[in-house]
XYZ file of N, CA and C in Angstrom:
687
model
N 111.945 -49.256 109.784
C 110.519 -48.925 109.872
C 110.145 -48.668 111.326
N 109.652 -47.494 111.578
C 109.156 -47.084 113.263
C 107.924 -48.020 113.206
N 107.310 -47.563 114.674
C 106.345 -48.077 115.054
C 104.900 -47.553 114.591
N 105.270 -46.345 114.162
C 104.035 -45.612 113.526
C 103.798 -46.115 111.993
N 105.003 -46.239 111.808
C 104.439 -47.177 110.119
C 103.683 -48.400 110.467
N 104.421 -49.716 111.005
C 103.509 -50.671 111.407
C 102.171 -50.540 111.390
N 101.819 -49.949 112.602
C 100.616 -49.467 113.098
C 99.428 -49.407 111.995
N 100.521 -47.921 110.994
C 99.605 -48.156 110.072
C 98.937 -49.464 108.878
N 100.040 -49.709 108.745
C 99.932 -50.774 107.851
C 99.128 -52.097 108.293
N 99.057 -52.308 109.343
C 98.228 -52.882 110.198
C 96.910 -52.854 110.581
N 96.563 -51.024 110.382
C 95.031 -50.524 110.875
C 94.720 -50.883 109.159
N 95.306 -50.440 107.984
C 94.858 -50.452 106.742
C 94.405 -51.722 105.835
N 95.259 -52.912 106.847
C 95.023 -54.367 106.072
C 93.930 -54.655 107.125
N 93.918 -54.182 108.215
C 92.586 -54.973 109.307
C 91.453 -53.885 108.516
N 91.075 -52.998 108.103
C 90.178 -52.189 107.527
C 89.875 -52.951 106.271
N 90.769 -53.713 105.329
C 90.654 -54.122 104.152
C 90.073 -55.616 104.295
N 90.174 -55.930 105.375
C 89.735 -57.468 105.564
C 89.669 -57.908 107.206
N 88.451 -57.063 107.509
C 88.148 -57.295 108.721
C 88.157 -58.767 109.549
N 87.593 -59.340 108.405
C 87.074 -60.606 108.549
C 87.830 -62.135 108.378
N 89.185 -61.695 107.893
C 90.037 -62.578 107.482
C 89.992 -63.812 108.345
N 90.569 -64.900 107.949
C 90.507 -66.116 108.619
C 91.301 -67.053 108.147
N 90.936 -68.599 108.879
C 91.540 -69.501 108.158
C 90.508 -69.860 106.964
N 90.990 -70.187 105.724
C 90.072 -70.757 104.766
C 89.834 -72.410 104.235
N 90.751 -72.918 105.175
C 91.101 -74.397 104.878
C 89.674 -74.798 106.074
N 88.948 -75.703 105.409
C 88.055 -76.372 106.201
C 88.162 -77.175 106.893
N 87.660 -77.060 108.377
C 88.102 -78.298 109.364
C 87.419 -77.923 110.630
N 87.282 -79.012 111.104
C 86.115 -79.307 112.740
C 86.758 -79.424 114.005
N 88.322 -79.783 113.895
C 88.957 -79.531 114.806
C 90.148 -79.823 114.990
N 90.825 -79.853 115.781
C 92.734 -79.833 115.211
C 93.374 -80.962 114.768
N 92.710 -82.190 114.540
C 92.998 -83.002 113.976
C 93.037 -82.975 111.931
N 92.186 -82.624 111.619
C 91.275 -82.124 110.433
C 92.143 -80.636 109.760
N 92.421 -79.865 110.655
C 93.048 -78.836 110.337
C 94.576 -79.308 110.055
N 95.404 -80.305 110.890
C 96.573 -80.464 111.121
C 96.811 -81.383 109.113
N 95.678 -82.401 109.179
C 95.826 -82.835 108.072
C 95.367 -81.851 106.743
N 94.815 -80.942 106.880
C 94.539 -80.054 105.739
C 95.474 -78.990 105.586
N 96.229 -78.901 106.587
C 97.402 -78.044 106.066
C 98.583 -78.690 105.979
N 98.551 -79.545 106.014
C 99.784 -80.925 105.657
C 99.382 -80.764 103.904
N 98.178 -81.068 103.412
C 97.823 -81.094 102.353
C 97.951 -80.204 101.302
N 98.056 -78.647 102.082
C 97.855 -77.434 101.417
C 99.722 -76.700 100.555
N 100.340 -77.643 101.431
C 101.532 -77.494 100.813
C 102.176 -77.103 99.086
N 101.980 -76.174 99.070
C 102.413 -76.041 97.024
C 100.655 -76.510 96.380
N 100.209 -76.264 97.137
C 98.515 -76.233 96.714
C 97.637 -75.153 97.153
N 96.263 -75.054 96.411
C 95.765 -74.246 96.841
C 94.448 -74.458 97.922
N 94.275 -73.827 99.159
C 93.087 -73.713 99.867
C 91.986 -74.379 99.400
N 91.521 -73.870 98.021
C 90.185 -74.049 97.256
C 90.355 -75.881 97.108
N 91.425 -75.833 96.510
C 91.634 -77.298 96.006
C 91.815 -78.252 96.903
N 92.674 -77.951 98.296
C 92.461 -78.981 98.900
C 90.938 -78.743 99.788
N 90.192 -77.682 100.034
C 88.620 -78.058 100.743
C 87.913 -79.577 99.422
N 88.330 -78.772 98.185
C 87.402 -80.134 97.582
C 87.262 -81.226 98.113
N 88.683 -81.029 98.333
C 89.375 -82.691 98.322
C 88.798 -83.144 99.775
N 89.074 -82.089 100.467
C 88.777 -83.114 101.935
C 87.176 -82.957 102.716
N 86.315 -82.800 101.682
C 84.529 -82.751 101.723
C 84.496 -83.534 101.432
N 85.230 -84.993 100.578
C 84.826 -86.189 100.926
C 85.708 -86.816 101.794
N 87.406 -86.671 102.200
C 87.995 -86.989 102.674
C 87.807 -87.260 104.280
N 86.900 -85.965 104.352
C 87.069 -85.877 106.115
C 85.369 -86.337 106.710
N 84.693 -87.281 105.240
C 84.050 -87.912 105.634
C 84.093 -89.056 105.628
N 85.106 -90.004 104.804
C 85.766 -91.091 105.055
C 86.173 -91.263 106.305
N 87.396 -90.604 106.647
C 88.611 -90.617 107.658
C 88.245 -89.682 108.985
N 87.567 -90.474 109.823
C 87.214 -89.477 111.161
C 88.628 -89.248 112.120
N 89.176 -90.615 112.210
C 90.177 -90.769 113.028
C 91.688 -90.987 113.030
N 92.972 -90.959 113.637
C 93.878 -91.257 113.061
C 93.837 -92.754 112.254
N 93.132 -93.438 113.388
C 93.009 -95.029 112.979
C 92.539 -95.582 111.638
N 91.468 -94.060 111.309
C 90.791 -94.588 110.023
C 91.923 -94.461 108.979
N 92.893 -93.323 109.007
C 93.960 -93.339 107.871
C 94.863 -94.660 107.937
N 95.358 -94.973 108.920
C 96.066 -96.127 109.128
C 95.668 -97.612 108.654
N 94.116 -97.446 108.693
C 93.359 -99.081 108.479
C 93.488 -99.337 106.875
N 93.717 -98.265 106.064
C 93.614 -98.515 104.998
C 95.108 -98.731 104.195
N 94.845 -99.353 102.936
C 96.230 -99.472 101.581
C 97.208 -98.259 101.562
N 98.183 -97.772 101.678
C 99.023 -96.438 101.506
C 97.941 -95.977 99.851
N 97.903 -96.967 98.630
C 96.974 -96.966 97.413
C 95.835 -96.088 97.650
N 95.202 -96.785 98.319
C 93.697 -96.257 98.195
C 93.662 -94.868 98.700
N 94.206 -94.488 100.285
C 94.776 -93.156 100.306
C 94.961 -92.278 99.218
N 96.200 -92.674 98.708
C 96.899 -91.697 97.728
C 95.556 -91.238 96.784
N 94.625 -92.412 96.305
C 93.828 -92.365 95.097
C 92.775 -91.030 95.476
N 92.496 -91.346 97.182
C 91.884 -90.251 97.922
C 92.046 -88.756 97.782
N 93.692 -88.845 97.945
C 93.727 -87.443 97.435
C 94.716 -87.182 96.369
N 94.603 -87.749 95.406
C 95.220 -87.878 94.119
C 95.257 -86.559 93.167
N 93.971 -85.236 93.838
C 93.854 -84.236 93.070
C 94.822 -83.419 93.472
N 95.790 -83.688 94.974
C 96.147 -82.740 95.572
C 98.014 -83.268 95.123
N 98.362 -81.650 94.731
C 99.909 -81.769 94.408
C 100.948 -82.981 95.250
N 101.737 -83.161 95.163
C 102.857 -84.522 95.820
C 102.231 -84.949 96.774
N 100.754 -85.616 95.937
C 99.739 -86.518 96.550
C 100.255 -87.874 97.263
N 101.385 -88.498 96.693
C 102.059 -90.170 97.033
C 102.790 -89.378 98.166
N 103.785 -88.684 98.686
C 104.504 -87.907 99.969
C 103.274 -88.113 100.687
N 102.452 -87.168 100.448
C 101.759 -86.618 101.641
C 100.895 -87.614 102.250
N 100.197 -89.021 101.221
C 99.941 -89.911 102.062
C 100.522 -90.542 102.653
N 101.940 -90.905 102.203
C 102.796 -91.559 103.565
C 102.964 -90.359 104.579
N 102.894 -89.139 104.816
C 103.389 -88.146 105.581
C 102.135 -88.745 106.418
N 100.738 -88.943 106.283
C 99.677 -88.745 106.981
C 99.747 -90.056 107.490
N 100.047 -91.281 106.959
C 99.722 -92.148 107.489
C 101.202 -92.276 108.817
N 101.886 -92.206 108.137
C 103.248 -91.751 109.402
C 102.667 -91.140 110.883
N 102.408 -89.858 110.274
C 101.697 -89.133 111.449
C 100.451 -89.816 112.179
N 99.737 -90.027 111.620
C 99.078 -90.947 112.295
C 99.058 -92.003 113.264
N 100.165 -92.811 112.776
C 100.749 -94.095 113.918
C 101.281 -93.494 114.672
N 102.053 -92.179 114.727
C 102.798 -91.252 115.710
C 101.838 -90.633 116.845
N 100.920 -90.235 116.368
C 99.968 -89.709 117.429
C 99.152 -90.655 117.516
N 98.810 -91.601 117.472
C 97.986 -92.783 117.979
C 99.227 -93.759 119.042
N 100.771 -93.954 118.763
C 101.555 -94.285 119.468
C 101.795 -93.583 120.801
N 102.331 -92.186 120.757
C 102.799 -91.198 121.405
C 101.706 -90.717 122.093
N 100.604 -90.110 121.466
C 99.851 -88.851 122.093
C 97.953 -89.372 122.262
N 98.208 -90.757 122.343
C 96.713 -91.697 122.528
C 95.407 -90.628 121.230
N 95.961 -90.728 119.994
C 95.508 -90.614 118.984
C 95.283 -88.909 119.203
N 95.605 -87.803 119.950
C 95.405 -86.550 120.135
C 96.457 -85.850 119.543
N 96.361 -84.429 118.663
C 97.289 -83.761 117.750
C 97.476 -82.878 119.599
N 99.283 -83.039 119.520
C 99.969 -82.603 120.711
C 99.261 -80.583 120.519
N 99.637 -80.425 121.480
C 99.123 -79.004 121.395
C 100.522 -77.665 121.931
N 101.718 -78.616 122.091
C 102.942 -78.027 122.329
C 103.731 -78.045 120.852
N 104.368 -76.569 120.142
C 104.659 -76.729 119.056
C 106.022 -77.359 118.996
N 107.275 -77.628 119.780
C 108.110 -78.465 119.638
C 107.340 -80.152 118.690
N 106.518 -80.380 119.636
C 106.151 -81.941 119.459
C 105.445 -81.688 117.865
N 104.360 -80.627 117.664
C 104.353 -80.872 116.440
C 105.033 -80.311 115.005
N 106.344 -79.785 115.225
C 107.139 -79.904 114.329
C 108.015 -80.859 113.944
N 107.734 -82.101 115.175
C 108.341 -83.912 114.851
C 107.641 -84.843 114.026
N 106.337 -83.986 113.549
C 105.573 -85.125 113.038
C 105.691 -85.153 111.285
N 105.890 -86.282 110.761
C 105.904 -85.954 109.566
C 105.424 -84.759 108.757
N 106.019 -84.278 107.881
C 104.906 -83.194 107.100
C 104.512 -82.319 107.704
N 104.965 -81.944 108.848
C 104.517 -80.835 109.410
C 106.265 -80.138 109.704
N 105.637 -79.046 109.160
C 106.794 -78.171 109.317
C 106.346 -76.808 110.153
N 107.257 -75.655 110.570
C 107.259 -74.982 111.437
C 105.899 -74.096 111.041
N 105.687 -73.659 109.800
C 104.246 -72.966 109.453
C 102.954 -73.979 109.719
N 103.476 -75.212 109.197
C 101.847 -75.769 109.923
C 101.969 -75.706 111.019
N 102.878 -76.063 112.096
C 103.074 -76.195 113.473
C 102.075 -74.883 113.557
N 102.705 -73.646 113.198
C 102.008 -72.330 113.797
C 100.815 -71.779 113.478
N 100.262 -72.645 112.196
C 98.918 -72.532 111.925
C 97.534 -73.171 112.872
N 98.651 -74.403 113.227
C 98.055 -75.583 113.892
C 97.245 -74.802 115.321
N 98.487 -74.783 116.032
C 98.859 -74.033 117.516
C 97.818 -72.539 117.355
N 97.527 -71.958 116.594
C 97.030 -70.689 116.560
C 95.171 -70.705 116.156
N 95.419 -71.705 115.282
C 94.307 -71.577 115.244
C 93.159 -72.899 115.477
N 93.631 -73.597 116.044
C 93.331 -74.743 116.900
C 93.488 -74.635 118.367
N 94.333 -73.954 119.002
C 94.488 -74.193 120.490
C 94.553 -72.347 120.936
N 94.374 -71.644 119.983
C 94.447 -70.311 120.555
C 95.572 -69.458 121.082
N 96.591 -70.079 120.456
C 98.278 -69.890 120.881
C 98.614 -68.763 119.813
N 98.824 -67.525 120.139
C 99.238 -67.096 119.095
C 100.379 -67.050 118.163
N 100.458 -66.616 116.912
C 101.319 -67.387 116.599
C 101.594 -66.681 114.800
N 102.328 -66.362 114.035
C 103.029 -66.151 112.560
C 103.205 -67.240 111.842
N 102.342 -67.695 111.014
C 102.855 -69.085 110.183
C 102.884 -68.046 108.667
N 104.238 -67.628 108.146
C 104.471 -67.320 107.356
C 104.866 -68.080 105.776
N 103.742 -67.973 104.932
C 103.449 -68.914 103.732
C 104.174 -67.557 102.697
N 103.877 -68.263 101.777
C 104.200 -67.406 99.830
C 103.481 -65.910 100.351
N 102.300 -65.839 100.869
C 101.996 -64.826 100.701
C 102.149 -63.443 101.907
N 102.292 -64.129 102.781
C 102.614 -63.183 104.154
C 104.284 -63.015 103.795
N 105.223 -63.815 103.119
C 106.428 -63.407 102.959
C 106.504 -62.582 101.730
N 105.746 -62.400 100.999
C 105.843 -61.470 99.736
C 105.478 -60.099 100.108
N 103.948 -60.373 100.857
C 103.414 -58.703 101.251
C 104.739 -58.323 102.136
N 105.161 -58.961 103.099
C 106.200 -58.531 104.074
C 107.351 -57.443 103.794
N 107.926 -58.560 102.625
C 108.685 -58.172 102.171
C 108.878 -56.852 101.026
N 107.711 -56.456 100.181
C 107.251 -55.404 99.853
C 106.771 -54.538 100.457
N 106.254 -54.239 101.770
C 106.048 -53.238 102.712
C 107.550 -52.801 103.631
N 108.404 -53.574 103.726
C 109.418 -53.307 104.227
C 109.264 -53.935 105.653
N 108.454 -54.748 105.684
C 108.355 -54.856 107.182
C 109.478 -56.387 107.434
N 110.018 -56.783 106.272
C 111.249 -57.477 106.571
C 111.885 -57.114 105.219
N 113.135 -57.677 105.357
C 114.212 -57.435 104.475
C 113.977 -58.364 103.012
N 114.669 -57.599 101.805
C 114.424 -58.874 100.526
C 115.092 -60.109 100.623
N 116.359 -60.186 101.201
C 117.176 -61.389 101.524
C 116.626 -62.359 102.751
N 115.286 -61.567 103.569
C 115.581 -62.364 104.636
C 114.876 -63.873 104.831
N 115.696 -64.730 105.044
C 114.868 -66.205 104.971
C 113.068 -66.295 105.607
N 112.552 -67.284 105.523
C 111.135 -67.453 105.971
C 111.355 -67.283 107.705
N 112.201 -67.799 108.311
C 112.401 -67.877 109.507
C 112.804 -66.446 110.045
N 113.625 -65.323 109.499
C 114.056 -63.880 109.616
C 112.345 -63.087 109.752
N 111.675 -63.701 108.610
C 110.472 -62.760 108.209
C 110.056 -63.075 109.392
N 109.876 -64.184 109.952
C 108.452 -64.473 111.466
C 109.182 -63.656 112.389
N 110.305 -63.957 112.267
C 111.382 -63.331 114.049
C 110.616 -61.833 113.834
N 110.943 -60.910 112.457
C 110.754 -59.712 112.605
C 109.182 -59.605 112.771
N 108.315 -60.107 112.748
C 107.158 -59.861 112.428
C 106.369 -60.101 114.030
N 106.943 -60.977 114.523
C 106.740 -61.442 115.582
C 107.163 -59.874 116.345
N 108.285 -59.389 116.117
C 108.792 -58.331 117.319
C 108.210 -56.973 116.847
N 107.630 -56.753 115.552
C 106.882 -55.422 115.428
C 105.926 -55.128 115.787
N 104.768 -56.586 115.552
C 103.444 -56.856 115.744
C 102.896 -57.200 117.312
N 102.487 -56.748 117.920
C 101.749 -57.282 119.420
C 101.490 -58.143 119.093
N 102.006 -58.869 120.414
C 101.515 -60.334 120.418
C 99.974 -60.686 120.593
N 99.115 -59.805 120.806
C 98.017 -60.762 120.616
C 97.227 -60.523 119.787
N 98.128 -59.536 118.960
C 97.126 -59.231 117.140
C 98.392 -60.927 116.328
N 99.220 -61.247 116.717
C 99.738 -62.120 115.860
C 99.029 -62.945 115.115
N 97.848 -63.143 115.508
C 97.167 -64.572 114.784
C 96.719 -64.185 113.678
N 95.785 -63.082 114.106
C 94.662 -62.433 113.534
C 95.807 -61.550 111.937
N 97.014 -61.142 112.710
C 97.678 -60.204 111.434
C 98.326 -61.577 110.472
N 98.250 -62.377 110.973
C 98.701 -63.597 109.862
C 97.878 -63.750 108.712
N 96.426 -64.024 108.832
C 95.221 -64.228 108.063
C 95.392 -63.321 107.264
N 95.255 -61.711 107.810
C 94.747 -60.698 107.071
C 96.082 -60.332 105.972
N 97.412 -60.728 106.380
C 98.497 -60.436 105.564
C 98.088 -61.459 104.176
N 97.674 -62.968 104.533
C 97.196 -64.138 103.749
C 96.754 -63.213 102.313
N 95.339 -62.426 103.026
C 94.366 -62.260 102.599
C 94.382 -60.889 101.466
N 95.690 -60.075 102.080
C 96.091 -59.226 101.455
C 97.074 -59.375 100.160
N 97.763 -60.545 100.581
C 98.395 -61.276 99.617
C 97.927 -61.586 98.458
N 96.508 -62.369 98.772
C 96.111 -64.046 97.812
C 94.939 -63.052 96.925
N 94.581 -61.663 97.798
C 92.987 -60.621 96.639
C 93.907 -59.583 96.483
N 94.656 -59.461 96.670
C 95.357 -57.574 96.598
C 96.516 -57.578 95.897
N 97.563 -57.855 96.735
C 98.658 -57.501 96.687
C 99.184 -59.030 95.979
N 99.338 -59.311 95.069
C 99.118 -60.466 94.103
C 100.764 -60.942 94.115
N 101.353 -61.824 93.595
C 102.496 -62.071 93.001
C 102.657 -61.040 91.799
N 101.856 -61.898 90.630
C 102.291 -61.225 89.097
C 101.433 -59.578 88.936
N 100.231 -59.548 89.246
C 99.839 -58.720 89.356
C 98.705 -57.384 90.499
N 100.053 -57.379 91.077
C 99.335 -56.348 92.342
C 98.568 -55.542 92.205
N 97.392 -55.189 93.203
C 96.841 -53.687 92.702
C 97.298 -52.532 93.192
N 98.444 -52.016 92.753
C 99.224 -50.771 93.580
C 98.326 -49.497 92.872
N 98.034 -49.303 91.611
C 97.487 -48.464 91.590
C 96.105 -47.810 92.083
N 95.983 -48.915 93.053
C 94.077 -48.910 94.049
C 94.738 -49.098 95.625
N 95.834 -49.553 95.722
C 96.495 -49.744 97.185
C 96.716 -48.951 98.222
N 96.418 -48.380 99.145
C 96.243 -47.603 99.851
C 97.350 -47.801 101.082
N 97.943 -48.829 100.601
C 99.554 -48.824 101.264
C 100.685 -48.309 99.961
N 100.398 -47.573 98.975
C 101.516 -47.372 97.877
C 102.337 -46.474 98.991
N 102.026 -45.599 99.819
C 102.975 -44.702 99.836
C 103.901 -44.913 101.239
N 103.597 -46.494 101.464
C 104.925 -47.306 102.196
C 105.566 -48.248 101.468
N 104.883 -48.539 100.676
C 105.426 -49.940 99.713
C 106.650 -49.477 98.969
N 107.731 -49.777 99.287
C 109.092 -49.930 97.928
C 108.687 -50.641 96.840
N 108.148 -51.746 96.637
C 107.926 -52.251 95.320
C 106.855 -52.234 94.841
N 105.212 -51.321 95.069
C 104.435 -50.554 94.673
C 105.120 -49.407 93.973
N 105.704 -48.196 94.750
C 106.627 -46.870 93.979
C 107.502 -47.549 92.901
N 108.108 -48.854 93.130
C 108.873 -49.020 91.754
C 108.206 -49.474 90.310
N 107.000 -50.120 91.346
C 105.598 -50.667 89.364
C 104.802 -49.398 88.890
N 105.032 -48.118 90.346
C 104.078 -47.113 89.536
C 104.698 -46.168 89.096
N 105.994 -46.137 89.040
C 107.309 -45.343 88.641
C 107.814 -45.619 86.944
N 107.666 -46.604 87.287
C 108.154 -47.563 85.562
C 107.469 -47.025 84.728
N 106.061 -47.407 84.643
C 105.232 -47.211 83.003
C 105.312 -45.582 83.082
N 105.950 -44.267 84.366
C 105.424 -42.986 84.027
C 106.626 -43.195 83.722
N 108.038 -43.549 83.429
C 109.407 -43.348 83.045
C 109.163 -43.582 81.489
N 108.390 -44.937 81.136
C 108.443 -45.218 79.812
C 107.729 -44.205 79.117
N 106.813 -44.035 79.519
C 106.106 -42.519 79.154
C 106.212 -41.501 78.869
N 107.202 -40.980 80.228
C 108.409 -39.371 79.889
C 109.540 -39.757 78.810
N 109.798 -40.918 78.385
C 110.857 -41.344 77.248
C 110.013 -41.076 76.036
N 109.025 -41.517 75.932
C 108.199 -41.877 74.801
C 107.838 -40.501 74.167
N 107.513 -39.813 75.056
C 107.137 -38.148 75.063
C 108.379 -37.405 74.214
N 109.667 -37.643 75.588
C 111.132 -37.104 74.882
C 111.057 -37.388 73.173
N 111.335 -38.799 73.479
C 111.011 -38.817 72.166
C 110.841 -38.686 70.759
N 109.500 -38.418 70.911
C 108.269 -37.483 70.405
C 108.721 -36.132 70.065
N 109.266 -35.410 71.049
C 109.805 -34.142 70.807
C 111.513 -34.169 70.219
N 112.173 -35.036 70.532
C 113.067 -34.843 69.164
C 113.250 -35.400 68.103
N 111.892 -35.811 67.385
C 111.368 -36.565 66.051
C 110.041 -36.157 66.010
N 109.903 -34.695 65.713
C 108.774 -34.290 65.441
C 108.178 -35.021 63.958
C-alpha cells in the first residue's frame, strides 16, 4: 500500500467521524487507567454504567485497597472476569501507592508492569491521559486494519501497531486510533459491515469479496434459469 492510499483512507475515516474519541468515562488518568483495565472483553457502554457509581465510591488508590477483595468484586460484578479484574485493581493499586506515591506512572514501560494492564491500555493510558501519542490497537482497529490492507491477515496485534505506527504520522496517531475504533464499532462491523454504503469499498479486499459473492450467486442463479427454462 503507497502513501497515497493511506492518506486516503485516513482523510475518509477523519471525514466520517470527525469527532471520534475516547468513550470510556473518566476525570483523569487514574479513572481512565482503571476503566480500561475494566473494558477488557467488555463493552464501553457497560463498563461507563458500571463506573457512574464506581468512580463515586473509589476516589483514590487507597479507597480500592481499604476495602474486602468481596465487596469490590460485588462492585463490579456486571463487568465480564469481574473476580480477575478486582484483584488486578486492587494489586495495582498497592503498586502505585508503594512505587509511584499513589500517581498512575506516565512512562509506558512502568505501566505495562502493573497488573491488568497490558500494552493497549498502556497506549490508551499514555495517549490519552498524558498526550503521548500513541496506537492502542483493540478488536476493532485490528479488524478495520486488516480489511483495508493497511496490515497483513496473519499479522499479530503487535505487527498491526508496528505497521500502523510507520504509515500514519506521528502526530495524527492518537487521533487515527479513535476514529479507526469508531469506524470499526458504527461501520465497518465484525458480522455485518456496511460495504455496500462504504466509501472505502474500492480499497477494501474484504468489502470487494462481500460485494462480489451475492452478484456471483446471482449470475449462477440467472445461468441457471437459462438452462431450465
Amino acid at each position: 500500500m503507497n502513501a497515497a492510499d493511506v492518506r486516503h483512507i485516513l482523510d475518509t475515516i477523519g471525514a466520517m467521524f470527525p469527532d471520534a474519541r475516547c468513550e470510556l468515562n473518566h476525570e483523569n488518568a487514574f479513572e481512565l487507567t482503571i476503566a480500561v483495565l475494566l473494558s477488557a472483553q467488555c463493552t464501553d457502554a457497560t463498563v461507563n454504567k458500571v463506573t457512574a457509581d464506581l468512580f463515586q465510591k473509589y476516589k483514590t488508590p487507597e479507597d480500592y485497597v481499604s476495602v474486602p477483595l468481596e465487596e469490590l468484586e460485588q462492585d463490579i460484578r456486571k463487568i465480564g472476569l469481574f473476580r480477575s479484574k478486582a484483584k488486578h485493581i486492587q494489586n495495582l493499586c498497592h503498586i502505585l501507592l508503594e512505587r509511584y506515591g499513589g500517581e498512575v506512572p506516565r512512562e509506558h514501560e512502568q505501566l505495562v508492569e502493573l497488573p491488568g494492564v497490558g500494552r493497549k491500555t498502556a497506549n490508551v493510558v499514555v495517549s490519552n491521559a498524558f498526550d503521548v501519542p500513541a496506537i492502542a490497537v483493540d478488536t476493532h482497529v485490528e479488524r478495520v486494519s486488516k480489511r483495508l490492507g493497511l496490515a497483513g491477515w496473519n499479522d499479530s496485534v503487535l505487527e498491526v501497531e508496528k505497521k500502523l505506527m510507520k504509515r500514519v504520522p506521528r502526530d495524527e496517531w492518537t487521533l487515527t486510533h479513535h476514529r479507526l475504533i469508531f469506524f470499526g464499532r458504527y461501520h465497518c462491523k465484525a458480522q455485518n459491515p456496511k460495504c455496500e454504503v462504504c466509501p472505502l469499498l474500492d480499497v477494501c479486499r474484504e468489502g470487494k469479496k462481500r460485494m462480489k459473492t451475492p452478484q456471483n450467486r446471482k449470475n449462477k442463479k440467472n445461468a441457471a434459469k437459462k438452462d431450465n427454462p
